[in-house]
């Protein structure tokens, strides 16, 4: 399975999406960039690109270019992203774009932690969180665990289009594509190996969907405490998972995870529902 798509920003100018639609299966839009002093900036073409893709039923995700070098800054950027996505629905994930050279000096440990800090906030909003980076960054500046925790999108040019099938979910294989309807500049071309369309979105009116696992999966909590609730509407709190606590995941109800966990470190267990979606392994 493979789907062809593009990612675009204000650099592509005013796109004629009517012409573009027949040439692609999906689009990933730059929502903007995030900085260290809360100087987060919306891409000047995002709203138009979003509206046009919705009008034409083109499946879309978004990416956020990151300049933030602190945990505080990137959490602010994640919350800004959530605010800009209010009342919007996505068919594809939200990707944090990790490739700016100014961040390399932070080192692999801190850069990986920044990814988790951003994506945990995204996931708490029931959005699917992803990571975009070039091959150099994935190889040298992000820990391998990132690939196991989030959907991943790699940029690597001049390789066969099936080069990363089974390793990454999307490959950006060219930065110099040309499509009818895009005249502002060349456009990035992508191939999606895993069908992610429909996995993401904040549509509160979606029908409940339930999946029970035949064999329980491992659930590893994120870096902050996570409330456990009695039911899938997350209204009645019954417990708490500690940071990085490991337990069992028994299934999913409407993107809410069913976990079996120990009560306060004892051998007594409870079953409840948690919102954080990044814990399933």
CSV table of N, CA, C and O in Angstrom, one decimal, residues 20 47 60 79 104 140 189 194 221 223 257 281:
chain,number,residue,atom,x,y,z
A,20,UNK,N,-4.8,20.6,-8.1
A,20,UNK,CA,-3.9,19.7,-7.3
A,20,UNK,C,-4.6,18.4,-6.9
A,20,UNK,O,-4.0,17.3,-6.9
A,47,UNK,N,-4.7,29.0,6.8
A,47,UNK,CA,-6.2,29.0,6.9
A,47,UNK,C,-6.8,28.7,5.5
A,47,UNK,O,-7.7,28.0,5.3
A,60,UNK,N,-6.0,15.7,5.2
A,60,UNK,CA,-4.9,16.6,5.6
A,60,UNK,C,-4.4,16.3,7.0
A,60,UNK,O,-5.1,15.8,7.9
A,79,UNK,N,0.7,24.0,23.1
A,79,UNK,CA,-0.6,24.6,23.4
A,79,UNK,C,-1.1,25.6,22.4
A,79,UNK,O,-2.3,25.7,22.1
A,104,UNK,N,20.9,21.5,17.4
A,104,UNK,CA,21.8,20.3,17.4
A,104,UNK,C,22.6,20.3,18.7
A,104,UNK,O,22.8,19.2,19.3
A,140,UNK,N,21.1,10.5,14.3
A,140,UNK,CA,22.1,11.1,15.2
A,140,UNK,C,21.6,11.9,16.3
A,140,UNK,O,22.3,12.1,17.3
A,189,UNK,N,7.5,16.2,-2.2
A,189,UNK,CA,6.7,15.0,-2.5
A,189,UNK,C,6.9,13.9,-1.5
A,189,UNK,O,8.0,13.7,-1.0
A,194,UNK,N,2.0,3.4,5.4
A,194,UNK,CA,0.9,3.0,6.3
A,194,UNK,C,-0.3,3.9,6.1
A,194,UNK,O,-0.1,5.1,6.3
A,221,UNK,N,3.3,4.9,30.6
A,221,UNK,CA,2.8,6.3,30.7
A,221,UNK,C,3.9,7.2,30.3
A,221,UNK,O,5.1,6.9,30.3
A,223,UNK,N,5.7,11.3,30.7
A,223,UNK,CA,6.5,11.9,31.7
A,223,UNK,C,5.8,12.7,32.8
A,223,UNK,O,6.4,13.2,33.7
A,257,UNK,N,-8.1,4.7,26.2
A,257,UNK,CA,-7.4,3.4,26.4
A,257,UNK,C,-7.8,2.7,27.7
A,257,UNK,O,-7.9,3.4,28.7
A,281,UNK,N,2.5,0.1,23.4
A,281,UNK,CA,3.7,-0.4,22.7
A,281,UNK,C,3.3,-1.7,22.0
A,281,UNK,O,2.5,-2.5,22.5
